[in-house]
Amino acid sequence: MSKRKILIIDDEEGFSEMVKLNLESTGMYDVKVETDPRKAVQEAFLYQPDLVLLDVIMAKKEGPEVAAEMIQNPTLRKIPIVFLTATITQQEVDQGDGVIGGHAFVAKPSGLNTLLRTIERNLVLV
């Protein structure tokens, strides 16, 4: 079975690399990181990920703007997006069953098991 491709879009390089290493250590994923949200849509187009992990609050462009651009692109619109955010707690995510405003969310920081469950739940939808 081939590995699923995940694109992490987050301007926190250390956090992104840690998540990349953790996901790749499972042997199930090939992970690419983009730390400049202005290049995110282009990188998604080139990489063609199976899922995007997208930070909500970034300095140069916010996650919802990136998501809107992806949804407008016919090639990218069906790629599941899971938002990563430190602005809500895991308890708030759990109360909404991991979905807020129609989008999957994971609180930062979250454990690897929580992240893996969210990724797998959203990959099933593809």
mmCIF file of the C-alpha atoms, coordinates in Angstrom:
data_MODEL
# 
_entry.id   MODEL 
# 
loop_
_atom_site.group_PDB 
_atom_site.id 
_atom_site.type_symbol 
_atom_site.label_atom_id 
_atom_site.label_alt_id 
_atom_site.label_comp_id 
_atom_site.label_asym_id 
_atom_site.label_entity_id 
_atom_site.label_seq_id 
_atom_site.pdbx_PDB_ins_code 
_atom_site.Cartn_x 
_atom_site.Cartn_y 
_atom_site.Cartn_z 
_atom_site.occupancy 
_atom_site.B_iso_or_equiv 
_atom_site.pdbx_formal_charge 
_atom_site.auth_seq_id 
_atom_site.auth_comp_id 
_atom_site.auth_asym_id 
_atom_site.auth_atom_id 
_atom_site.pdbx_PDB_model_num 
ATOM 1   C CA . MET A 1 1   ? 0.000   0.000  0.000  1.00 0.00 ? 1   MET A CA 1 
ATOM 2   C CA . SER A 1 2   ? 1.367   3.415  -0.930 1.00 0.00 ? 2   SER A CA 1 
ATOM 3   C CA . LYS A 1 3   ? 1.776   6.136  1.630  1.00 0.00 ? 3   LYS A CA 1 
ATOM 4   C CA . ARG A 1 4   ? -0.806  8.908  1.807  1.00 0.00 ? 4   ARG A CA 1 
ATOM 5   C CA . LYS A 1 5   ? 0.540   12.391 1.129  1.00 0.00 ? 5   LYS A CA 1 
ATOM 6   C CA . ILE A 1 6   ? 0.016   15.124 3.702  1.00 0.00 ? 6   ILE A CA 1 
ATOM 7   C CA . LEU A 1 7   ? 0.898   18.794 3.280  1.00 0.00 ? 7   LEU A CA 1 
ATOM 8   C CA . ILE A 1 8   ? 1.444   20.797 6.470  1.00 0.00 ? 8   ILE A CA 1 
ATOM 9   C CA . ILE A 1 9   ? 0.963   24.546 6.031  1.00 0.00 ? 9   ILE A CA 1 
ATOM 10  C CA . ASP A 1 10  ? 2.127   26.296 9.187  1.00 0.00 ? 10  ASP A CA 1 
ATOM 11  C CA . ASP A 1 11  ? 4.489   29.225 9.667  1.00 0.00 ? 11  ASP A CA 1 
ATOM 12  C CA . GLU A 1 12  ? 5.899   27.695 12.868 1.00 0.00 ? 12  GLU A CA 1 
ATOM 13  C CA . GLU A 1 13  ? 8.805   25.731 11.401 1.00 0.00 ? 13  GLU A CA 1 
ATOM 14  C CA . GLY A 1 14  ? 9.701   23.833 14.580 1.00 0.00 ? 14  GLY A CA 1 
ATOM 15  C CA . PHE A 1 15  ? 6.128   22.694 15.157 1.00 0.00 ? 15  PHE A CA 1 
ATOM 16  C CA . SER A 1 16  ? 5.716   21.686 11.511 1.00 0.00 ? 16  SER A CA 1 
ATOM 17  C CA . GLU A 1 17  ? 8.907   19.625 11.476 1.00 0.00 ? 17  GLU A CA 1 
ATOM 18  C CA . MET A 1 18  ? 7.929   17.884 14.713 1.00 0.00 ? 18  MET A CA 1 
ATOM 19  C CA . VAL A 1 19  ? 4.516   16.934 13.275 1.00 0.00 ? 19  VAL A CA 1 
ATOM 20  C CA . LYS A 1 20  ? 6.192   15.807 10.025 1.00 0.00 ? 20  LYS A CA 1 
ATOM 21  C CA . LEU A 1 21  ? 8.616   13.533 11.892 1.00 0.00 ? 21  LEU A CA 1 
ATOM 22  C CA . ASN A 1 22  ? 5.833   12.079 14.059 1.00 0.00 ? 22  ASN A CA 1 
ATOM 23  C CA . LEU A 1 23  ? 3.574   11.352 11.090 1.00 0.00 ? 23  LEU A CA 1 
ATOM 24  C CA . GLU A 1 24  ? 6.364   9.868  8.977  1.00 0.00 ? 24  GLU A CA 1 
ATOM 25  C CA . SER A 1 25  ? 7.449   7.663  11.894 1.00 0.00 ? 25  SER A CA 1 
ATOM 26  C CA . THR A 1 26  ? 4.157   5.762  11.534 1.00 0.00 ? 26  THR A CA 1 
ATOM 27  C CA . GLY A 1 27  ? 5.247   4.595  8.071  1.00 0.00 ? 27  GLY A CA 1 
ATOM 28  C CA . MET A 1 28  ? 1.817   5.539  6.676  1.00 0.00 ? 28  MET A CA 1 
ATOM 29  C CA . TYR A 1 29  ? 2.460   9.049  5.400  1.00 0.00 ? 29  TYR A CA 1 
ATOM 30  C CA . ASP A 1 30  ? 4.733   11.050 3.140  1.00 0.00 ? 30  ASP A CA 1 
ATOM 31  C CA . VAL A 1 31  ? 4.733   14.584 4.561  1.00 0.00 ? 31  VAL A CA 1 
ATOM 32  C CA . LYS A 1 32  ? 5.775   17.896 3.045  1.00 0.00 ? 32  LYS A CA 1 
ATOM 33  C CA . VAL A 1 33  ? 5.936   21.211 4.929  1.00 0.00 ? 33  VAL A CA 1 
ATOM 34  C CA . GLU A 1 34  ? 5.249   24.699 3.603  1.00 0.00 ? 34  GLU A CA 1 
ATOM 35  C CA . THR A 1 35  ? 6.004   27.477 6.101  1.00 0.00 ? 35  THR A CA 1 
ATOM 36  C CA . ASP A 1 36  ? 5.095   30.409 3.829  1.00 0.00 ? 36  ASP A CA 1 
ATOM 37  C CA . PRO A 1 37  ? 1.307   30.564 3.519  1.00 0.00 ? 37  PRO A CA 1 
ATOM 38  C CA . ARG A 1 38  ? 1.651   32.790 0.432  1.00 0.00 ? 38  ARG A CA 1 
ATOM 39  C CA . LYS A 1 39  ? 3.131   29.763 -1.378 1.00 0.00 ? 39  LYS A CA 1 
ATOM 40  C CA . ALA A 1 40  ? 0.673   27.242 0.067  1.00 0.00 ? 40  ALA A CA 1 
ATOM 41  C CA . VAL A 1 41  ? -1.771  26.968 -2.828 1.00 0.00 ? 41  VAL A CA 1 
ATOM 42  C CA . GLN A 1 42  ? 1.039   26.609 -5.365 1.00 0.00 ? 42  GLN A CA 1 
ATOM 43  C CA . GLU A 1 43  ? 2.688   23.929 -3.209 1.00 0.00 ? 43  GLU A CA 1 
ATOM 44  C CA . ALA A 1 44  ? -0.610  22.069 -2.851 1.00 0.00 ? 44  ALA A CA 1 
ATOM 45  C CA . PHE A 1 45  ? -1.064  22.168 -6.632 1.00 0.00 ? 45  PHE A CA 1 
ATOM 46  C CA . LEU A 1 46  ? 2.443   20.781 -7.220 1.00 0.00 ? 46  LEU A CA 1 
ATOM 47  C CA . TYR A 1 47  ? 2.378   18.164 -4.432 1.00 0.00 ? 47  TYR A CA 1 
ATOM 48  C CA . GLN A 1 48  ? -1.257  17.019 -4.819 1.00 0.00 ? 48  GLN A CA 1 
ATOM 49  C CA . PRO A 1 49  ? -1.652  15.906 -1.192 1.00 0.00 ? 49  PRO A CA 1 
ATOM 50  C CA . ASP A 1 50  ? -4.350  13.554 0.031  1.00 0.00 ? 50  ASP A CA 1 
ATOM 51  C CA . LEU A 1 51  ? -4.932  15.888 3.003  1.00 0.00 ? 51  LEU A CA 1 
ATOM 52  C CA . VAL A 1 52  ? -3.792  19.326 4.198  1.00 0.00 ? 52  VAL A CA 1 
ATOM 53  C CA . LEU A 1 53  ? -3.057  20.255 7.810  1.00 0.00 ? 53  LEU A CA 1 
ATOM 54  C CA . LEU A 1 54  ? -3.525  24.032 7.862  1.00 0.00 ? 54  LEU A CA 1 
ATOM 55  C CA . ASP A 1 55  ? -2.708  26.452 10.663 1.00 0.00 ? 55  ASP A CA 1 
ATOM 56  C CA . VAL A 1 56  ? -5.447  29.013 11.282 1.00 0.00 ? 56  VAL A CA 1 
ATOM 57  C CA . ILE A 1 57  ? -3.369  32.005 12.378 1.00 0.00 ? 57  ILE A CA 1 
ATOM 58  C CA . MET A 1 58  ? -0.252  32.812 10.359 1.00 0.00 ? 58  MET A CA 1 
ATOM 59  C CA . ALA A 1 59  ? 1.596   36.097 9.912  1.00 0.00 ? 59  ALA A CA 1 
ATOM 60  C CA . LYS A 1 60  ? 1.559   36.586 6.136  1.00 0.00 ? 60  LYS A CA 1 
ATOM 61  C CA . LYS A 1 61  ? -1.795  34.996 5.269  1.00 0.00 ? 61  LYS A CA 1 
ATOM 62  C CA . GLU A 1 62  ? -4.343  33.316 7.500  1.00 0.00 ? 62  GLU A CA 1 
ATOM 63  C CA . GLY A 1 63  ? -5.446  29.711 7.106  1.00 0.00 ? 63  GLY A CA 1 
ATOM 64  C CA . PRO A 1 64  ? -9.059  30.456 6.161  1.00 0.00 ? 64  PRO A CA 1 
ATOM 65  C CA . GLU A 1 65  ? -7.786  32.588 3.246  1.00 0.00 ? 65  GLU A CA 1 
ATOM 66  C CA . VAL A 1 66  ? -5.581  29.705 2.057  1.00 0.00 ? 66  VAL A CA 1 
ATOM 67  C CA . ALA A 1 67  ? -8.512  27.285 2.412  1.00 0.00 ? 67  ALA A CA 1 
ATOM 68  C CA . ALA A 1 68  ? -10.789 29.580 0.398  1.00 0.00 ? 68  ALA A CA 1 
ATOM 69  C CA . GLU A 1 69  ? -8.220  29.760 -2.412 1.00 0.00 ? 69  GLU A CA 1 
ATOM 70  C CA . MET A 1 70  ? -7.872  25.980 -2.420 1.00 0.00 ? 70  MET A CA 1 
ATOM 71  C CA . ILE A 1 71  ? -11.636 25.494 -2.557 1.00 0.00 ? 71  ILE A CA 1 
ATOM 72  C CA . GLN A 1 72  ? -11.869 27.866 -5.536 1.00 0.00 ? 72  GLN A CA 1 
ATOM 73  C CA . ASN A 1 73  ? -9.292  25.813 -7.457 1.00 0.00 ? 73  ASN A CA 1 
ATOM 74  C CA . PRO A 1 74  ? -10.956 22.899 -9.325 1.00 0.00 ? 74  PRO A CA 1 
ATOM 75  C CA . THR A 1 75  ? -7.845  20.720 -8.903 1.00 0.00 ? 75  THR A CA 1 
ATOM 76  C CA . LEU A 1 76  ? -7.608  21.284 -5.133 1.00 0.00 ? 76  LEU A CA 1 
ATOM 77  C CA . ARG A 1 77  ? -11.198 21.717 -3.955 1.00 0.00 ? 77  ARG A CA 1 
ATOM 78  C CA . LYS A 1 78  ? -11.746 18.073 -2.976 1.00 0.00 ? 78  LYS A CA 1 
ATOM 79  C CA . ILE A 1 79  ? -8.610  17.785 -0.839 1.00 0.00 ? 79  ILE A CA 1 
ATOM 80  C CA . PRO A 1 80  ? -9.675  17.539 2.828  1.00 0.00 ? 80  PRO A CA 1 
ATOM 81  C CA . ILE A 1 81  ? -8.407  20.354 5.033  1.00 0.00 ? 81  ILE A CA 1 
ATOM 82  C CA . VAL A 1 82  ? -7.885  19.908 8.762  1.00 0.00 ? 82  VAL A CA 1 
ATOM 83  C CA . PHE A 1 83  ? -7.306  23.165 10.597 1.00 0.00 ? 83  PHE A CA 1 
ATOM 84  C CA . LEU A 1 84  ? -4.693  23.323 13.345 1.00 0.00 ? 84  LEU A CA 1 
ATOM 85  C CA . THR A 1 85  ? -5.200  26.034 15.918 1.00 0.00 ? 85  THR A CA 1 
ATOM 86  C CA . ALA A 1 86  ? -4.014  27.146 19.311 1.00 0.00 ? 86  ALA A CA 1 
ATOM 87  C CA . THR A 1 87  ? -7.022  29.484 19.631 1.00 0.00 ? 87  THR A CA 1 
ATOM 88  C CA . ILE A 1 88  ? -9.350  26.720 20.834 1.00 0.00 ? 88  ILE A CA 1 
ATOM 89  C CA . THR A 1 89  ? -8.891  24.001 23.393 1.00 0.00 ? 89  THR A CA 1 
ATOM 90  C CA . GLN A 1 90  ? -9.095  20.272 22.810 1.00 0.00 ? 90  GLN A CA 1 
ATOM 91  C CA . GLN A 1 91  ? -12.217 20.300 24.991 1.00 0.00 ? 91  GLN A CA 1 
ATOM 92  C CA . GLU A 1 92  ? -13.905 22.746 22.567 1.00 0.00 ? 92  GLU A CA 1 
ATOM 93  C CA . VAL A 1 93  ? -12.906 20.535 19.625 1.00 0.00 ? 93  VAL A CA 1 
ATOM 94  C CA . ASP A 1 94  ? -14.282 17.453 21.400 1.00 0.00 ? 94  ASP A CA 1 
ATOM 95  C CA . GLN A 1 95  ? -17.590 19.208 22.175 1.00 0.00 ? 95  GLN A CA 1 
ATOM 96  C CA . GLY A 1 96  ? -18.044 19.859 18.464 1.00 0.00 ? 96  GLY A CA 1 
ATOM 97  C CA . ASP A 1 97  ? -16.972 16.304 17.540 1.00 0.00 ? 97  ASP A CA 1 
ATOM 98  C CA . GLY A 1 98  ? -13.806 17.701 15.941 1.00 0.00 ? 98  GLY A CA 1 
ATOM 99  C CA . VAL A 1 99  ? -15.711 19.991 13.580 1.00 0.00 ? 99  VAL A CA 1 
ATOM 100 C CA . ILE A 1 100 ? -16.215 23.726 13.895 1.00 0.00 ? 100 ILE A CA 1 
ATOM 101 C CA . GLY A 1 101 ? -17.921 25.708 11.167 1.00 0.00 ? 101 GLY A CA 1 
ATOM 102 C CA . GLY A 1 102 ? -18.014 22.670 8.902  1.00 0.00 ? 102 GLY A CA 1 
ATOM 103 C CA . HIS A 1 103 ? -14.248 22.107 8.986  1.00 0.00 ? 103 HIS A CA 1 
ATOM 104 C CA . ALA A 1 104 ? -12.261 19.539 10.930 1.00 0.00 ? 104 ALA A CA 1 
ATOM 105 C CA . PHE A 1 105 ? -10.126 21.083 13.658 1.00 0.00 ? 105 PHE A CA 1 
ATOM 106 C CA . VAL A 1 106 ? -7.303  19.875 15.875 1.00 0.00 ? 106 VAL A CA 1 
ATOM 107 C CA . ALA A 1 107 ? -6.183  21.929 18.851 1.00 0.00 ? 107 ALA A CA 1 
ATOM 108 C CA . LYS A 1 108 ? -2.479  22.769 19.055 1.00 0.00 ? 108 LYS A CA 1 
ATOM 109 C CA . PRO A 1 109 ? -0.836  21.040 20.727 1.00 0.00 ? 109 PRO A CA 1 
ATOM 110 C CA . SER A 1 110 ? -2.509  17.648 20.493 1.00 0.00 ? 110 SER A CA 1 
ATOM 111 C CA . GLY A 1 111 ? -1.147  14.181 20.950 1.00 0.00 ? 111 GLY A CA 1 
ATOM 112 C CA . LEU A 1 112 ? -0.160  12.059 17.972 1.00 0.00 ? 112 LEU A CA 1 
ATOM 113 C CA . ASN A 1 113 ? -3.103  9.684  18.480 1.00 0.00 ? 113 ASN A CA 1 
ATOM 114 C CA . THR A 1 114 ? -5.617  12.548 18.305 1.00 0.00 ? 114 THR A CA 1 
ATOM 115 C CA . LEU A 1 115 ? -3.995  13.869 15.152 1.00 0.00 ? 115 LEU A CA 1 
ATOM 116 C CA . LEU A 1 116 ? -3.896  10.412 13.548 1.00 0.00 ? 116 LEU A CA 1 
ATOM 117 C CA . ARG A 1 117 ? -7.583  9.787  14.322 1.00 0.00 ? 117 ARG A CA 1 
ATOM 118 C CA . THR A 1 118 ? -8.533  13.119 12.756 1.00 0.00 ? 118 THR A CA 1 
ATOM 119 C CA . ILE A 1 119 ? -6.384  12.488 9.676  1.00 0.00 ? 119 ILE A CA 1 
ATOM 120 C CA . GLU A 1 120 ? -7.810  8.995  9.149  1.00 0.00 ? 120 GLU A CA 1 
ATOM 121 C CA . ARG A 1 121 ? -11.393 10.162 9.689  1.00 0.00 ? 121 ARG A CA 1 
ATOM 122 C CA . ASN A 1 122 ? -10.937 12.845 7.018  1.00 0.00 ? 122 ASN A CA 1 
ATOM 123 C CA . LEU A 1 123 ? -9.055  10.641 4.556  1.00 0.00 ? 123 LEU A CA 1 
ATOM 124 C CA . VAL A 1 124 ? -11.997 8.228  4.601  1.00 0.00 ? 124 VAL A CA 1 
ATOM 125 C CA . LEU A 1 125 ? -14.164 11.052 3.231  1.00 0.00 ? 125 LEU A CA 1 
ATOM 126 C CA . VAL A 1 126 ? -12.061 11.299 0.051  1.00 0.00 ? 126 VAL A CA 1 
# 
